[in-house]
Coordinates of C-alpha atoms and ligand atoms in Angstrom, one line a residue:
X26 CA -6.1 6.9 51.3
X27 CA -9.3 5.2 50.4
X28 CA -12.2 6.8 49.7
X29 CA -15.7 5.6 50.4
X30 CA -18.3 7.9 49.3
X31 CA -21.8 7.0 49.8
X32 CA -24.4 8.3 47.1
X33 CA -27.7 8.6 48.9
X34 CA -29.4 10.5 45.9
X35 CA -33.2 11.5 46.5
X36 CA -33.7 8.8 49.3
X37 CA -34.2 9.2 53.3
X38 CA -36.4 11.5 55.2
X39 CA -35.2 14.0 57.4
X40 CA -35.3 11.1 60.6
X41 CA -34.2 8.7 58.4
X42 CA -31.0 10.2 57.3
X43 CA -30.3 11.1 61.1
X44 CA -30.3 8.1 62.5
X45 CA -28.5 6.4 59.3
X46 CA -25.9 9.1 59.6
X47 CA -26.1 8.7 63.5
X48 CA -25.0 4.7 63.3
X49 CA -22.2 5.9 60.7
X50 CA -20.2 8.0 62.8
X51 CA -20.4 4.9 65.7
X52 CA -18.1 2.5 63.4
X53 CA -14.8 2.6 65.2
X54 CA -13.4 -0.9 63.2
X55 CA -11.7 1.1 60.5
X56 CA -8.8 3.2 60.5
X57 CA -9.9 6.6 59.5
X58 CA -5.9 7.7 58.2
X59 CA -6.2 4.9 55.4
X60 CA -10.2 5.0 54.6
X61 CA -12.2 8.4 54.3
X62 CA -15.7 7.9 54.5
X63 CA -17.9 10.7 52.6
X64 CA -21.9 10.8 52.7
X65 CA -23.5 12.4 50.2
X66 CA -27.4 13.2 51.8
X67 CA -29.6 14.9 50.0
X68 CA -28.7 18.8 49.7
X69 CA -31.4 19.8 52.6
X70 CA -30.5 17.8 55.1
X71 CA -26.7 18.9 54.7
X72 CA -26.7 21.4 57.7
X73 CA -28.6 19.1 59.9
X74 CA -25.9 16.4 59.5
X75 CA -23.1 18.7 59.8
X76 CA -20.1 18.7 62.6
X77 CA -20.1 14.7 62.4
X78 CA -17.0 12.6 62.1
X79 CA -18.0 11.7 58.6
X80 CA -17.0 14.2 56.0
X81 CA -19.9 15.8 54.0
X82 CA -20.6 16.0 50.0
X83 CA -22.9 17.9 48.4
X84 CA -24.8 15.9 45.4
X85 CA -24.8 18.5 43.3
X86 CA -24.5 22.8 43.2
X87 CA -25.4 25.4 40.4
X88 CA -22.9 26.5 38.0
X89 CA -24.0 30.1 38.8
X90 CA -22.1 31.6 41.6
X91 CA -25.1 33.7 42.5
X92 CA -27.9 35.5 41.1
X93 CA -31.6 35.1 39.7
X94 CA -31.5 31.0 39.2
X95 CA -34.5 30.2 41.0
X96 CA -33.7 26.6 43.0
X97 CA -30.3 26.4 42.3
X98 CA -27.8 26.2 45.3
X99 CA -23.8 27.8 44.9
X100 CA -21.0 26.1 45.8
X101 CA -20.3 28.9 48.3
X102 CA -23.9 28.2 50.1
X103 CA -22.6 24.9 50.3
X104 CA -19.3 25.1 51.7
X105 CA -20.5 26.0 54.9
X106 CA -21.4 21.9 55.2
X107 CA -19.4 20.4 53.0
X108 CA -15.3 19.4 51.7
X109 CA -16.6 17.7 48.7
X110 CA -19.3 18.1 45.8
X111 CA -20.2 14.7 43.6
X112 CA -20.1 16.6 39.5
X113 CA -21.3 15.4 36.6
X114 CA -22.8 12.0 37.7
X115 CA -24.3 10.3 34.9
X116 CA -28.2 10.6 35.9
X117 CA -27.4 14.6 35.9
X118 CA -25.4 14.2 32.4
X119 CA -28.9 12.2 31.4
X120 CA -31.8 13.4 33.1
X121 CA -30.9 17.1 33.7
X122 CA -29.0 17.7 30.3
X123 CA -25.5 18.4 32.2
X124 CA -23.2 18.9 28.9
X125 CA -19.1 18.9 29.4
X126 CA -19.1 22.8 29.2
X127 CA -21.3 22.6 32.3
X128 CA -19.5 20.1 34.1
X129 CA -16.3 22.7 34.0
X130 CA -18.5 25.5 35.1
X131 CA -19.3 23.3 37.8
X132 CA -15.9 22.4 38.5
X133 CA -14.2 26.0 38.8
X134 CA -17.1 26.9 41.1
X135 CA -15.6 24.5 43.3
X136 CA -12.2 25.5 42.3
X137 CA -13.5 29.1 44.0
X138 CA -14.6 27.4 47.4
X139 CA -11.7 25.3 47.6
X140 CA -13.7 22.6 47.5
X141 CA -12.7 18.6 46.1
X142 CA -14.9 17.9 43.3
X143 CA -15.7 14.6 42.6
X144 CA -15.8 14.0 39.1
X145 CA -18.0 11.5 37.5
X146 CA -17.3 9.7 33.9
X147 CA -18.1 6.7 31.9
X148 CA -19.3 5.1 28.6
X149 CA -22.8 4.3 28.1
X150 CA -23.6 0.5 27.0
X151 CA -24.0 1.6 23.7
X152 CA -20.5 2.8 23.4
X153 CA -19.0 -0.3 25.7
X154 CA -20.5 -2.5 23.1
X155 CA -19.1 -1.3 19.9
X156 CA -15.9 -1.4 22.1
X157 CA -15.7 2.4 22.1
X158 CA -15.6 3.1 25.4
X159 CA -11.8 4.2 25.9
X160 CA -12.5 7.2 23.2
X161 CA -16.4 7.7 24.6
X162 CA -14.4 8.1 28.3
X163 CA -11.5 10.0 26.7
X164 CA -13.4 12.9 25.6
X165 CA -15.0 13.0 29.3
X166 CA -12.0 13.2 30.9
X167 CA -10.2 15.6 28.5
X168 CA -12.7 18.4 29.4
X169 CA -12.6 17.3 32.9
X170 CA -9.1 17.5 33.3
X171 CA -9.0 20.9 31.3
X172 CA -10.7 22.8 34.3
X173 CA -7.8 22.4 36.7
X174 CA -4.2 23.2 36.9
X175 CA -1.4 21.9 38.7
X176 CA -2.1 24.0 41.8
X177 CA -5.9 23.0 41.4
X178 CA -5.4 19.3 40.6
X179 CA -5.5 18.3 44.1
X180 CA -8.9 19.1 44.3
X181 CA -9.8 16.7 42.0
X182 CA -11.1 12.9 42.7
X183 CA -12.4 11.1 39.7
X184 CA -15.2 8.8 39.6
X185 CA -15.3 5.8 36.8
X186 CA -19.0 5.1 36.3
X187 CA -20.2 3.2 33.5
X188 CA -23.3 4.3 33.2
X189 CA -24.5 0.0 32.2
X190 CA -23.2 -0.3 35.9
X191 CA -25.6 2.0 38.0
X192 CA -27.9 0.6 40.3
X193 CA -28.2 -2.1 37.8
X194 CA -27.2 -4.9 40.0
X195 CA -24.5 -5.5 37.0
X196 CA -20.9 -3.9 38.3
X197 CA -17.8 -3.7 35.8
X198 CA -15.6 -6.6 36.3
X199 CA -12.5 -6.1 38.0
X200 CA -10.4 -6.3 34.3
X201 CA -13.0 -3.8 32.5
X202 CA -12.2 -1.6 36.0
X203 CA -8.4 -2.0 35.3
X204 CA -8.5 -1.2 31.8
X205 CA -10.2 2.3 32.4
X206 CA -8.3 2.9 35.4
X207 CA -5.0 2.6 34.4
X208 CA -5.8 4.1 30.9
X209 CA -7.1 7.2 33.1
X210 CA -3.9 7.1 35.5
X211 CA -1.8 7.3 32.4
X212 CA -3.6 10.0 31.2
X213 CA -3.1 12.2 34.3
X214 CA 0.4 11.4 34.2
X215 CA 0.3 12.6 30.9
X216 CA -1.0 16.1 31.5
X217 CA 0.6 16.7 35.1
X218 CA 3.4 14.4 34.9
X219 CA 3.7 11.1 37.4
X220 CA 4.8 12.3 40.6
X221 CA 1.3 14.4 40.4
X222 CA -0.8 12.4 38.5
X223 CA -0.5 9.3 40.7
X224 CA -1.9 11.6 43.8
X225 CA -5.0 12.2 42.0
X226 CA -7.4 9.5 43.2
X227 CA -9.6 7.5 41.5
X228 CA -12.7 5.7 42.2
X229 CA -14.9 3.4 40.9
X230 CA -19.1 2.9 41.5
X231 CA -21.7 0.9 39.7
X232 CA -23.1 -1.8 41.8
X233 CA -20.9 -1.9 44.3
X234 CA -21.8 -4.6 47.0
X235 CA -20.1 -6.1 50.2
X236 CA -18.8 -9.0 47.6
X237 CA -17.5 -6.8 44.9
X238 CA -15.8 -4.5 46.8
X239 CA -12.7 -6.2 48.1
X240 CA -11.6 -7.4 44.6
X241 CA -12.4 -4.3 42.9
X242 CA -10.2 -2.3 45.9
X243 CA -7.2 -4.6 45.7
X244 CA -6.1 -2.9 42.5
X245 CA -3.3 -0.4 42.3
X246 CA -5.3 2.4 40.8
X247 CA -8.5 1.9 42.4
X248 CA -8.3 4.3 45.0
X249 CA -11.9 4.0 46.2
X250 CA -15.9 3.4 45.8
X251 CA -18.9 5.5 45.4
X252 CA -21.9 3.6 46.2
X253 CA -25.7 4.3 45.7
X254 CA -28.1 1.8 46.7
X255 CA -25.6 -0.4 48.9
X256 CA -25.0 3.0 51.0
X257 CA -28.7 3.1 52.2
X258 CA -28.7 -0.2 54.0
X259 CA -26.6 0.4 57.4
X260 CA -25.3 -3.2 57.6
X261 CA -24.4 -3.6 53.6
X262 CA -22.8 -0.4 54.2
X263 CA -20.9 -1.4 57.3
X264 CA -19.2 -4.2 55.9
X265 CA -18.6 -2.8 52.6
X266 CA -16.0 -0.9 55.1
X267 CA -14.9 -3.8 56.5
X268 CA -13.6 -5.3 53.0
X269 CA -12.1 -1.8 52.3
X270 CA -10.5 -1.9 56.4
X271 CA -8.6 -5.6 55.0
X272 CA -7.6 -4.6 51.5
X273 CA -5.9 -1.4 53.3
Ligands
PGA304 P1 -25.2 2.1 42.5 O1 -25.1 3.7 42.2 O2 -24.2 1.8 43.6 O3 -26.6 2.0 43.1 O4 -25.0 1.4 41.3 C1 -23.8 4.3 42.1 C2 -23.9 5.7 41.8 O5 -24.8 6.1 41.0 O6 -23.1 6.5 42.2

């Protein structure tokens, strides 16, 4: 299976996220048993777009699962709309101060739901630079892969994101991809041995476009993309598909 998951973020008003969503459940060119196609909307407009073909994640949820957090949103209020939750992506880890420890709280609430979680990591430019990145990611993934067990693990999707790569318009090349990718694949066979390690999937995003996306999804453990701003244009999207439809 490949997964597409498109990362709207704080974009789209309430008509504009119909109507994108409305085109997205049209496309009947790909195979929907080899590519899974996941939009993440913003939060509110999650019940509006329910009970289409596309499969629903929520951007984020509270690591609270109830209680006197004014704003915050529980995985349970959540899995009314949604098989998926997008955790610890880096502008969270960044902008709201999302530590590791938080990341796992977030990660077992799912774990309650029964909901997939997927699981952002990557190094930040300072770290790719001093050619750091495989211990920077390491850490990451070590708490990460702490919050599940082997009957939890297949809730699990992990997300390679350099953080250099986000909507900068400057992706990972397909070797930098390949190095982190198979260095997390062996690291999941580590932990839960290879017959389930190699089910867990992993994807990659940073500047994914309709050019990038075929080279970077012919790799063995490349296992799918989450895209931000290609995902809010209905025509990059589309064919961003289309490459994925050929590689499959
Ligand atoms: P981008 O964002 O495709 O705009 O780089 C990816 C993401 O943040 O998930």
């Amino acid at each position: 299976m490949v997964y597409i998951v498109a990362n709207w973020k704080m974009n789209k008003d309430s008509k504009q996220s119909k109507s994108l969503m409305n085109e997205i459940v049209c496309f009947d060119f790909y195979d929907s048993s080899k590519i899974n196609v996941i939009i993440s909307p913003p939060t509110i407009y999650l019940s509006q777009l329910k009970n289409r073909r596309s499969d629903l994640a929520a951007q984020n949820i509270s690591n609270y699962s109830n209680g006197p957090y004014t704003g915050e949103i529980s995985s349970k209020m959540v899995s009314e709309y949604v098989s998926y939750v997008i955790i610890g992506h880096s502008e969270r880890r960044q902008l709201f101060c999302e530590t590791d420890e938080i990341i796992s709280e977030k990660i077992n609430q799912c774990n309650n739901e029964n909901l997939k979680s997927i699981v952002c990591f990557g190094e930040s430019l300072e770290s790719r630079n001093k050619s750091h990145h495989l211990d920077f990611i390491r850490k990451q993934l070590d708490n990460i892969i702490n919050s599940y067990d082997k009957s939890s693990i297949n809730n699990l999707i992990l997300a390679y994101e350099p953080v250099w790569a986000i909507g900068s318009g400057n992706s990972a090349t397909v070797q930098e991809i390949c190095e982190v990718h198979d260095y997390t694949r062996s690291i999941l066979n580590d932990n839960f041995g290879k017959t389930i390690g190699t089910t867990v999937p992993i994807i990659y995003g940073g500047s994914c476009t309709k050019d990038n996306a075929k080279p970077i999804l012919a790799n063995l453990n490349v296992n799918g993309l989450l895209i931000g701003g290609a995902s809010l244009d209905l025509m990059h999207f589309k064919s961003i598909i289309k490459e994925a439809n050929e590689v499959t």
